[in-house]
mmCIF file of C-alpha atoms in Angstrom:
data_model
loop_
_atom_site.group_PDB
_atom_site.id
_atom_site.type_symbol
_atom_site.label_atom_id
_atom_site.label_comp_id
_atom_site.label_asym_id
_atom_site.label_seq_id
_atom_site.Cartn_x
_atom_site.Cartn_y
_atom_site.Cartn_z
ATOM 1 C CA MET A 6 -5.778 -30.989 -11.025
ATOM 2 C CA THR A 7 -7.164 -29.983 -14.440
ATOM 3 C CA ARG A 8 -6.224 -26.462 -15.463
ATOM 4 C CA ILE A 9 -9.153 -24.574 -16.991
ATOM 5 C CA ARG A 10 -8.159 -22.254 -19.847
ATOM 6 C CA THR A 11 -9.667 -18.810 -19.510
ATOM 7 C CA ASP A 12 -9.835 -17.879 -23.206
ATOM 8 C CA LEU A 13 -8.441 -18.720 -26.634
ATOM 9 C CA SER A 14 -5.138 -16.953 -25.970
ATOM 10 C CA ASP A 15 -4.519 -19.281 -23.052
ATOM 11 C CA CYS A 16 -4.812 -22.280 -25.409
ATOM 12 C CA ILE A 17 -1.962 -21.185 -27.661
ATOM 13 C CA GLY A 18 1.494 -22.678 -27.201
ATOM 14 C CA ARG A 19 2.831 -25.319 -24.834
ATOM 15 C CA THR A 20 2.520 -27.772 -27.736
ATOM 16 C CA PRO A 21 3.925 -31.304 -27.375
ATOM 17 C CA LEU A 22 7.472 -32.097 -28.442
ATOM 18 C CA ILE A 23 7.303 -35.402 -30.317
ATOM 19 C CA HIS A 24 9.903 -37.944 -31.360
ATOM 20 C CA LEU A 25 10.142 -38.512 -35.133
ATOM 21 C CA ARG A 26 10.887 -42.220 -35.320
ATOM 22 C CA GLU A 27 11.885 -42.636 -38.947
ATOM 23 C CA ALA A 28 14.050 -39.517 -39.179
ATOM 24 C CA SER A 29 15.791 -40.512 -35.955
ATOM 25 C CA ARG A 30 16.338 -44.091 -37.072
ATOM 26 C CA LEU A 31 17.770 -42.969 -40.391
ATOM 27 C CA THR A 32 20.313 -40.590 -38.856
ATOM 28 C CA GLY A 33 21.183 -42.134 -35.495
ATOM 29 C CA CYS A 34 20.165 -38.850 -33.868
ATOM 30 C CA ARG A 35 17.206 -37.938 -31.705
ATOM 31 C CA ILE A 36 15.067 -35.787 -34.006
ATOM 32 C CA LEU A 37 12.188 -34.058 -32.257
ATOM 33 C CA ALA A 38 9.456 -31.706 -33.481
ATOM 34 C CA LYS A 39 7.068 -29.266 -31.839
ATOM 35 C CA ALA A 40 3.522 -30.197 -32.860
ATOM 36 C CA GLU A 41 2.418 -26.676 -33.736
ATOM 37 C CA PHE A 42 -0.504 -27.961 -35.814
ATOM 38 C CA LEU A 43 -2.203 -28.620 -32.459
ATOM 39 C CA ASN A 44 -2.633 -24.903 -31.735
ATOM 40 C CA PRO A 45 -6.337 -23.856 -31.794
ATOM 41 C CA GLY A 46 -6.035 -22.178 -35.196
ATOM 42 C CA GLY A 47 -4.056 -25.119 -36.539
ATOM 43 C CA SER A 48 -0.610 -23.606 -36.970
ATOM 44 C CA ILE A 49 2.455 -22.069 -35.410
ATOM 45 C CA LYS A 50 1.171 -18.706 -36.630
ATOM 46 C CA ASP A 51 -1.284 -18.659 -33.722
ATOM 47 C CA ARG A 52 1.767 -17.876 -31.591
ATOM 48 C CA THR A 53 2.800 -15.076 -33.923
ATOM 49 C CA ALA A 54 -0.701 -13.638 -33.952
ATOM 50 C CA LEU A 55 -0.947 -13.618 -30.171
ATOM 51 C CA GLY A 56 2.455 -11.999 -29.742
ATOM 52 C CA LEU A 57 1.685 -9.273 -32.273
ATOM 53 C CA ILE A 58 -1.724 -8.525 -30.759
ATOM 54 C CA LEU A 59 -0.477 -8.394 -27.160
ATOM 55 C CA ASP A 60 2.310 -6.028 -28.184
ATOM 56 C CA ALA A 61 -0.089 -3.766 -30.094
ATOM 57 C CA GLU A 62 -2.481 -3.634 -27.145
ATOM 58 C CA LYS A 63 0.383 -2.789 -24.823
ATOM 59 C CA GLN A 64 1.425 0.070 -27.097
ATOM 60 C CA GLY A 65 -2.147 1.347 -27.389
ATOM 61 C CA ARG A 66 -2.210 0.744 -31.152
ATOM 62 C CA LEU A 67 -4.979 -1.842 -30.891
ATOM 63 C CA ARG A 68 -8.058 -0.982 -28.896
ATOM 64 C CA PRO A 69 -11.826 -1.595 -29.050
ATOM 65 C CA GLY A 70 -13.153 -0.712 -32.501
ATOM 66 C CA THR A 71 -9.793 -1.073 -34.272
ATOM 67 C CA CYS A 72 -9.707 -3.314 -37.338
ATOM 68 C CA ILE A 73 -6.814 -5.784 -37.623
ATOM 69 C CA ILE A 74 -5.328 -5.707 -41.125
ATOM 70 C CA GLU A 75 -2.651 -8.048 -42.417
ATOM 71 C CA GLY A 76 -1.142 -9.434 -45.597
ATOM 72 C CA THR A 77 -0.584 -13.173 -45.233
ATOM 73 C CA ALA A 78 -0.270 -16.480 -47.039
ATOM 74 C CA GLY A 79 -3.105 -17.588 -44.764
ATOM 75 C CA ASN A 80 -2.032 -19.044 -41.438
ATOM 76 C CA THR A 81 -1.118 -15.756 -39.732
ATOM 77 C CA GLY A 82 -4.437 -14.347 -40.922
ATOM 78 C CA ILE A 83 -6.272 -17.281 -39.392
ATOM 79 C CA GLY A 84 -4.441 -16.789 -36.103
ATOM 80 C CA LEU A 85 -5.056 -13.031 -36.060
ATOM 81 C CA THR A 86 -8.736 -13.509 -36.856
ATOM 82 C CA LEU A 87 -9.321 -16.113 -34.148
ATOM 83 C CA VAL A 88 -7.365 -14.291 -31.448
ATOM 84 C CA GLY A 89 -8.993 -11.054 -32.604
ATOM 85 C CA ASN A 90 -12.450 -12.612 -32.345
ATOM 86 C CA SER A 91 -11.724 -13.670 -28.785
ATOM 87 C CA ARG A 92 -10.671 -10.110 -27.872
ATOM 88 C CA GLY A 93 -13.384 -8.186 -29.726
ATOM 89 C CA TYR A 94 -11.659 -7.137 -32.964
ATOM 90 C CA ARG A 95 -12.654 -7.647 -36.577
ATOM 91 C CA SER A 96 -10.123 -8.609 -39.241
ATOM 92 C CA LEU A 97 -9.397 -7.688 -42.857
ATOM 93 C CA ILE A 98 -6.955 -10.044 -44.549
ATOM 94 C CA TYR A 99 -5.142 -9.649 -47.876
ATOM 95 C CA MET A 100 -3.682 -12.807 -49.363
ATOM 96 C CA PRO A 101 -2.418 -14.128 -52.705
ATOM 97 C CA ALA A 102 -5.111 -15.761 -54.806
ATOM 98 C CA THR A 103 -2.794 -18.742 -55.323
ATOM 99 C CA GLN A 104 -3.027 -19.949 -51.743
ATOM 100 C CA SER A 105 -4.867 -23.125 -50.844
ATOM 101 C CA ARG A 106 -8.661 -23.052 -50.799
ATOM 102 C CA PRO A 107 -8.916 -24.555 -47.265
ATOM 103 C CA LYS A 108 -6.951 -21.598 -45.847
ATOM 104 C CA ILE A 109 -9.134 -19.082 -47.679
ATOM 105 C CA ASP A 110 -12.262 -20.888 -46.508
ATOM 106 C CA ALA A 111 -10.991 -21.066 -42.905
ATOM 107 C CA LEU A 112 -10.477 -17.306 -42.853
ATOM 108 C CA ARG A 113 -13.937 -16.581 -44.192
ATOM 109 C CA GLN A 114 -15.574 -19.100 -41.873
ATOM 110 C CA ALA A 115 -13.884 -17.375 -38.926
ATOM 111 C CA GLY A 116 -15.463 -14.089 -39.977
ATOM 112 C CA ALA A 117 -12.527 -12.330 -41.613
ATOM 113 C CA GLN A 118 -13.064 -10.138 -44.629
ATOM 114 C CA VAL A 119 -10.718 -11.666 -47.214
ATOM 115 C CA VAL A 120 -9.318 -9.758 -50.191
ATOM 116 C CA LEU A 121 -7.526 -11.950 -52.729
ATOM 117 C CA VAL A 122 -4.835 -10.239 -54.793
ATOM 118 C CA PRO A 123 -2.553 -11.474 -57.603
ATOM 119 C CA ALA A 124 0.593 -13.331 -56.497
ATOM 120 C CA VAL A 125 3.380 -10.905 -57.399
ATOM 121 C CA PRO A 126 6.963 -10.335 -56.143
ATOM 122 C CA TYR A 127 7.515 -8.179 -53.065
ATOM 123 C CA ARG A 128 8.950 -5.384 -55.231
ATOM 124 C CA ASP A 129 5.545 -5.021 -56.929
ATOM 125 C CA PRO A 130 3.286 -2.433 -55.213
ATOM 126 C CA GLY A 131 0.411 -4.883 -55.604
ATOM 127 C CA HIS A 132 2.053 -7.456 -53.317
ATOM 128 C CA TYR A 133 -0.320 -8.584 -50.599
ATOM 129 C CA ALA A 134 1.747 -7.030 -47.780
ATOM 130 C CA HIS A 135 1.833 -3.635 -49.537
ATOM 131 C CA ALA A 136 -1.892 -3.818 -50.286
ATOM 132 C CA ALA A 137 -2.654 -4.458 -46.621
ATOM 133 C CA ARG A 138 -0.412 -1.637 -45.447
ATOM 134 C CA ALA A 139 -1.971 0.800 -47.937
ATOM 135 C CA LYS A 140 -5.482 -0.100 -46.775
ATOM 136 C CA ALA A 141 -4.569 0.444 -43.117
ATOM 137 C CA GLU A 142 -2.954 3.797 -43.927
ATOM 138 C CA ALA A 143 -6.030 4.898 -45.896
ATOM 139 C CA MET A 144 -8.391 3.944 -43.080
ATOM 140 C CA ASN A 145 -6.269 5.723 -40.476
ATOM 141 C CA ALA A 146 -6.056 8.833 -42.657
ATOM 142 C CA GLU A 147 -9.833 8.949 -42.752
ATOM 143 C CA GLN A 148 -10.352 7.930 -39.124
ATOM 144 C CA PRO A 149 -7.220 7.834 -36.931
ATOM 145 C CA GLY A 150 -6.849 4.643 -34.948
ATOM 146 C CA SER A 151 -9.431 2.736 -36.956
ATOM 147 C CA ALA A 152 -6.914 0.212 -38.325
ATOM 148 C CA TRP A 153 -3.827 -1.635 -37.165
ATOM 149 C CA PHE A 154 -1.457 -3.173 -39.711
ATOM 150 C CA ALA A 155 0.064 -6.205 -37.998
ATOM 151 C CA ASP A 156 3.171 -6.229 -40.275
ATOM 152 C CA GLN A 157 4.255 -9.761 -39.375
ATOM 153 C CA PHE A 158 7.380 -9.621 -41.567
ATOM 154 C CA ASP A 159 8.996 -6.501 -40.102
ATOM 155 C CA ASN A 160 7.297 -6.134 -36.722
ATOM 156 C CA ILE A 161 9.904 -7.618 -34.393
ATOM 157 C CA ALA A 162 7.268 -8.308 -31.745
ATOM 158 C CA ASN A 163 6.938 -11.496 -33.821
ATOM 159 C CA SER A 164 10.428 -12.834 -33.122
ATOM 160 C CA GLN A 165 10.440 -11.390 -29.597
ATOM 161 C CA TRP A 166 7.371 -13.459 -28.714
ATOM 162 C CA HIS A 167 8.999 -16.644 -29.978
ATOM 163 C CA GLU A 168 12.111 -15.711 -28.003
ATOM 164 C CA GLN A 169 10.024 -15.325 -24.853
ATOM 165 C CA THR A 170 7.851 -18.412 -25.283
ATOM 166 C CA THR A 171 8.670 -20.956 -27.998
ATOM 167 C CA GLY A 172 12.408 -21.123 -27.371
ATOM 168 C CA PRO A 173 12.097 -21.601 -23.604
ATOM 169 C CA GLU A 174 9.459 -24.301 -24.170
ATOM 170 C CA ILE A 175 11.896 -26.269 -26.326
ATOM 171 C CA TRP A 176 14.676 -25.875 -23.773
ATOM 172 C CA ALA A 177 12.383 -27.048 -20.969
ATOM 173 C CA ASP A 178 10.969 -29.979 -22.957
ATOM 174 C CA THR A 179 14.465 -31.250 -23.827
ATOM 175 C CA GLU A 180 15.765 -30.474 -20.316
ATOM 176 C CA GLY A 181 18.494 -28.483 -22.022
ATOM 177 C CA ARG A 182 19.745 -31.516 -23.969
ATOM 178 C CA ILE A 183 19.588 -30.045 -27.452
ATOM 179 C CA ASP A 184 22.373 -29.682 -30.010
ATOM 180 C CA GLY A 185 20.595 -28.095 -32.952
ATOM 181 C CA PHE A 186 17.421 -26.333 -34.022
ATOM 182 C CA VAL A 187 16.321 -25.952 -37.631
ATOM 183 C CA CYS A 188 13.232 -24.565 -39.341
ATOM 184 C CA ALA A 189 12.067 -22.672 -42.402
ATOM 185 C CA ALA A 190 11.595 -18.923 -42.504
ATOM 186 C CA GLY A 191 8.761 -16.910 -43.979
ATOM 187 C CA THR A 192 8.751 -13.866 -41.741
ATOM 188 C CA GLY A 193 11.788 -15.271 -39.911
ATOM 189 C CA GLY A 194 10.092 -14.809 -36.570
ATOM 190 C CA THR A 195 10.269 -18.409 -35.381
ATOM 191 C CA LEU A 196 13.841 -18.975 -36.541
ATOM 192 C CA ALA A 197 15.082 -15.720 -35.022
ATOM 193 C CA GLY A 198 13.171 -15.955 -31.763
ATOM 194 C CA VAL A 199 13.878 -19.595 -31.016
ATOM 195 C CA GLY A 200 17.470 -19.255 -32.201
ATOM 196 C CA ARG A 201 18.158 -16.281 -29.948
ATOM 197 C CA ALA A 202 16.515 -17.931 -26.943
ATOM 198 C CA LEU A 203 18.488 -21.164 -27.315
ATOM 199 C CA LYS A 204 21.790 -19.416 -28.023
ATOM 200 C CA ALA A 205 21.330 -17.355 -24.857
ATOM 201 C CA LEU A 206 20.979 -20.574 -22.871
ATOM 202 C CA ASN A 207 23.775 -22.446 -24.657
ATOM 203 C CA PRO A 208 25.838 -20.680 -27.355
ATOM 204 C CA ALA A 209 27.032 -24.046 -28.688
ATOM 205 C CA ILE A 210 23.566 -24.937 -30.004
ATOM 206 C CA ARG A 211 23.593 -24.835 -33.810
ATOM 207 C CA ILE A 212 20.799 -22.935 -35.563
ATOM 208 C CA GLY A 213 19.865 -23.991 -39.090
ATOM 209 C CA LEU A 214 17.700 -22.570 -41.873
ATOM 210 C CA ALA A 215 15.478 -24.912 -43.891
ATOM 211 C CA ASP A 216 14.856 -23.072 -47.154
ATOM 212 C CA PRO A 217 12.571 -24.319 -49.935
ATOM 213 C CA ALA A 218 13.788 -24.230 -53.527
ATOM 214 C CA GLY A 219 12.873 -20.883 -55.076
ATOM 215 C CA SER A 220 13.765 -18.940 -51.932
ATOM 216 C CA ALA A 221 16.886 -16.771 -51.738
ATOM 217 C CA LEU A 222 17.579 -17.041 -48.003
ATOM 218 C CA ALA A 223 19.924 -20.047 -47.990
ATOM 219 C CA ALA A 224 22.061 -18.432 -50.679
ATOM 220 C CA TRP A 225 22.178 -15.265 -48.596
ATOM 221 C CA VAL A 226 23.421 -17.222 -45.561
ATOM 222 C CA HIS A 227 26.133 -18.883 -47.663
ATOM 223 C CA THR A 228 27.231 -16.007 -49.917
ATOM 224 C CA GLY A 229 25.642 -12.778 -48.723
ATOM 225 C CA GLU A 230 23.721 -12.583 -52.019
ATOM 226 C CA LEU A 231 19.975 -12.984 -52.454
ATOM 227 C CA GLN A 232 19.893 -15.561 -55.238
ATOM 228 C CA ALA A 233 17.011 -17.946 -55.816
ATOM 229 C CA ARG A 234 16.922 -21.085 -57.932
ATOM 230 C CA GLY A 235 14.093 -23.439 -58.770
ATOM 231 C CA ASP A 236 10.666 -23.371 -57.170
ATOM 232 C CA SER A 237 8.539 -25.193 -54.608
ATOM 233 C CA ILE A 238 4.910 -26.035 -53.941
ATOM 234 C CA SER A 239 5.389 -25.101 -50.266
ATOM 235 C CA GLU A 240 3.278 -22.168 -49.072
ATOM 236 C CA GLY A 241 4.108 -19.494 -46.530
ATOM 237 C CA ILE A 242 7.887 -20.037 -46.349
ATOM 238 C CA GLY A 243 10.886 -18.725 -48.236
ATOM 239 C CA SER A 244 11.618 -15.150 -49.220
ATOM 240 C CA SER A 245 13.390 -12.927 -51.707
ATOM 241 C CA ARG A 246 14.272 -10.319 -49.060
ATOM 242 C CA ILE A 247 15.722 -10.026 -45.578
ATOM 243 C CA THR A 248 12.971 -9.050 -43.161
ATOM 244 C CA ALA A 249 13.508 -7.214 -39.888
ATOM 245 C CA ASN A 250 12.706 -10.464 -38.072
ATOM 246 C CA PHE A 251 15.053 -12.617 -40.151
ATOM 247 C CA GLN A 252 17.870 -10.123 -39.554
ATOM 248 C CA ARG A 253 17.755 -11.135 -35.888
ATOM 249 C CA ALA A 254 18.238 -14.854 -36.606
ATOM 250 C CA PRO A 255 21.618 -16.304 -35.479
ATOM 251 C CA VAL A 256 21.891 -18.773 -38.371
ATOM 252 C CA ASP A 257 24.897 -21.117 -38.423
ATOM 253 C CA MET A 258 23.853 -23.508 -41.217
ATOM 254 C CA ALA A 259 21.420 -23.474 -44.143
ATOM 255 C CA TRP A 260 20.038 -25.935 -46.687
ATOM 256 C CA THR A 261 18.003 -25.506 -49.842
ATOM 257 C CA ILE A 262 15.373 -28.257 -49.820
ATOM 258 C CA GLU A 263 13.835 -29.497 -53.058
ATOM 259 C CA ASP A 264 10.241 -30.742 -53.187
ATOM 260 C CA THR A 265 11.610 -34.170 -54.115
ATOM 261 C CA GLU A 266 13.228 -34.244 -50.661
ATOM 262 C CA SER A 267 10.435 -32.734 -48.576
ATOM 263 C CA ILE A 268 7.223 -34.200 -50.001
ATOM 264 C CA PRO A 269 8.174 -37.853 -49.322
ATOM 265 C CA TRP A 270 8.713 -36.979 -45.667
ATOM 266 C CA ILE A 271 5.149 -35.643 -45.443
ATOM 267 C CA HIS A 272 3.772 -38.884 -46.876
ATOM 268 C CA ARG A 273 6.040 -41.079 -44.707
ATOM 269 C CA LEU A 274 5.151 -39.192 -41.537
ATOM 270 C CA LEU A 275 1.437 -39.646 -42.154
ATOM 271 C CA ARG A 276 1.578 -43.267 -43.303
ATOM 272 C CA ASP A 277 4.163 -44.548 -40.808
ATOM 273 C CA GLU A 278 3.668 -42.361 -37.733
ATOM 274 C CA GLY A 279 0.160 -40.925 -38.074
ATOM 275 C CA TYR A 280 0.980 -37.210 -38.162
ATOM 276 C CA GLY A 281 -0.677 -35.259 -40.977
ATOM 277 C CA VAL A 282 1.303 -32.094 -41.685
ATOM 278 C CA GLY A 283 1.728 -29.478 -44.408
ATOM 279 C CA GLY A 284 4.452 -28.650 -46.881
ATOM 280 C CA SER A 285 6.661 -26.517 -44.669
ATOM 281 C CA SER A 286 6.871 -29.372 -42.169
ATOM 282 C CA GLY A 287 8.310 -31.612 -44.863
ATOM 283 C CA VAL A 288 10.951 -28.973 -45.594
ATOM 284 C CA ASN A 289 11.718 -28.797 -41.879
ATOM 285 C CA ILE A 290 12.082 -32.565 -41.484
ATOM 286 C CA ALA A 291 14.329 -32.850 -44.537
ATOM 287 C CA ALA A 292 16.557 -30.093 -43.138
ATOM 288 C CA ALA A 293 16.597 -31.714 -39.684
ATOM 289 C CA VAL A 294 17.848 -34.909 -41.339
ATOM 290 C CA ALA A 295 20.510 -32.855 -43.167
ATOM 291 C CA MET A 296 21.584 -31.200 -39.920
ATOM 292 C CA ALA A 297 21.715 -34.531 -38.106
ATOM 293 C CA THR A 298 23.798 -36.015 -40.924
ATOM 294 C CA ALA A 299 26.191 -33.065 -40.815
ATOM 295 C CA MET A 300 26.568 -33.208 -37.029
ATOM 296 C CA GLY A 301 26.772 -37.011 -36.792
ATOM 297 C CA PRO A 302 24.968 -39.639 -34.702
ATOM 298 C CA GLY A 303 24.045 -39.072 -31.070
ATOM 299 C CA HIS A 304 22.849 -35.480 -31.322
ATOM 300 C CA THR A 305 19.430 -34.020 -30.512
ATOM 301 C CA ILE A 306 17.853 -31.909 -33.248
ATOM 302 C CA VAL A 307 14.556 -30.024 -32.879
ATOM 303 C CA THR A 308 12.324 -28.714 -35.660
ATOM 304 C CA MET A 309 8.699 -27.630 -36.198
ATOM 305 C CA LEU A 310 5.581 -29.301 -37.570
ATOM 306 C CA ALA A 311 3.964 -26.040 -38.537
ATOM 307 C CA ASP A 312 0.437 -26.783 -39.758
ATOM 308 C CA PRO A 313 -1.911 -29.631 -40.759
ATOM 309 C CA ALA A 314 -2.123 -31.634 -43.973
ATOM 310 C CA SER A 315 -5.817 -30.783 -44.217
ATOM 311 C CA ARG A 316 -4.934 -27.326 -45.564
ATOM 312 C CA TYR A 317 -3.247 -28.717 -48.688
ATOM 313 C CA PRO A 318 -5.282 -31.633 -50.103
ATOM 314 C CA ALA A 319 -5.187 -30.370 -53.692
ATOM 315 C CA LYS A 320 -1.392 -30.345 -53.716
ATOM 316 C CA LEU A 321 0.176 -32.713 -51.225
ATOM 317 C CA PHE A 322 -2.334 -35.552 -51.549
ATOM 318 C CA ASN A 323 -3.431 -35.223 -55.167
ATOM 319 C CA PRO A 324 -1.698 -37.893 -57.274
ATOM 320 C CA VAL A 325 -2.441 -36.066 -60.531
ATOM 321 C CA PHE A 326 -0.918 -32.828 -59.233
ATOM 322 C CA LEU A 327 2.121 -34.614 -57.839
ATOM 323 C CA ARG A 328 2.771 -36.511 -61.075
ATOM 324 C CA ASP A 329 2.394 -33.324 -63.124
ATOM 325 C CA ARG A 330 5.104 -31.754 -60.957
ATOM 326 C CA GLY A 331 7.365 -34.775 -61.345
ATOM 327 C CA LEU A 332 7.016 -35.599 -57.654
ATOM 328 C CA PRO A 333 6.822 -39.120 -56.223
ATOM 329 C CA VAL A 334 3.401 -40.551 -55.430
ATOM 330 C CA PRO A 335 3.382 -43.184 -52.665
ATOM 331 C CA VAL A 336 1.695 -46.496 -53.438
ATOM 332 C CA TRP A 337 -0.987 -46.009 -50.802
ATOM 333 C CA LEU A 338 -1.982 -42.656 -52.321
ATOM 334 C CA GLU A 339 -2.248 -44.270 -55.754
ATOM 335 C CA GLN A 340 -4.637 -46.765 -54.178
ATOM 336 C CA VAL A 341 -6.722 -43.933 -52.718
ATOM 337 C CA GLU A 342 -6.936 -42.416 -56.201
ATOM 338 C CA GLY A 343 -8.112 -45.705 -57.683
#
C-alpha cells in the first residue's frame, strides 16, 4: 500500500543507502552511502533543519509569527526555509557572499530574505553566525519572541536529531552489519549524532572524520591542537573551532582530504555510476576509501552523499576553474567545454 506523506516534514529522511561500486572495488570493502541529496531541499541539512525546528517548537521558542534566523553556508538555510514555509514561518538567512550562486538563488526562490556578508573567520564579529545571532537578539529586544536564532553549530538539538533518526536508519539499512562510519563535519551534528547512535548499538564500530584541507578538526583529533593547513574549494564543511555538536562526536580516526583526492571522486561517481553530488561528498568518499584501506578488505563502511552537484557548477564542473586551481579535469568534461 502506498504511504501518503502528510507534509514536507514527513518527506525528510529515510533516504536510500546505496552501494558505491568503484570505491568498493578499489578497496575490497563494501562502501555504502546515504543518498541525502534526495531530501526535498536537496541536502542532509533538511534533517538538521527539521530537528532544530521541532525542538524549538517543543520548547515554545518558535511559534506563529516568529521569524527563523540563521547563519549558514546555504544548505541549512534552504532546509530551514522550506520546513519553515510548510509550518507557517518566514526566514531570514545570513550567509557568506562567497557561497555558490545556486544556493543563494535557491534560498531567495524559496522566499527567504537573504543577507550576504563578507567571508571572515569565526573570531571576527562580522562572521555570518554572529551577524545572525545579533539580528535575532535585536529583534527580540524590540519585540520579545519575534525571532528565533537556530544556532545550528552549538544547538545540540542538531546532533540529537541525527542520533534519533539518521543513525538508526543506517543500522537498520545495514541490518547491523557495519564496521565503520565516516563523514565530514561543519556543525558536527551528523558525525556526532550518527556516531553516538552506532556506538550505542555496537561500540566496536569505528567513527571517522573526513576533514577538508584548510580545516583544523583532523589536527585536533590527532594532536589536541587546532591547526589548519592548506585550503579547499569544498563549501559548508571544516572548521577552525570545536562546536558544541562536534564535542559530542566519538571520533576514532581522522583524515585530512586534499581537493586532488576528493574532486576526482565526484567526477568518477557521476560519469561511472550516475550520481551527481557536491564537494563534501567527494571528501566523504575519499575518507571512506582511506578508512577501508586502514581497516582492510571485507569491512562495511558507510558515508554520506550530502547534496547535489547542481549547486556547484561554477567550481566542480568548470574546466577553467579546475585548471586554475591545479585540479584534474576529466576528459569528458574537457569535451563538454569544447
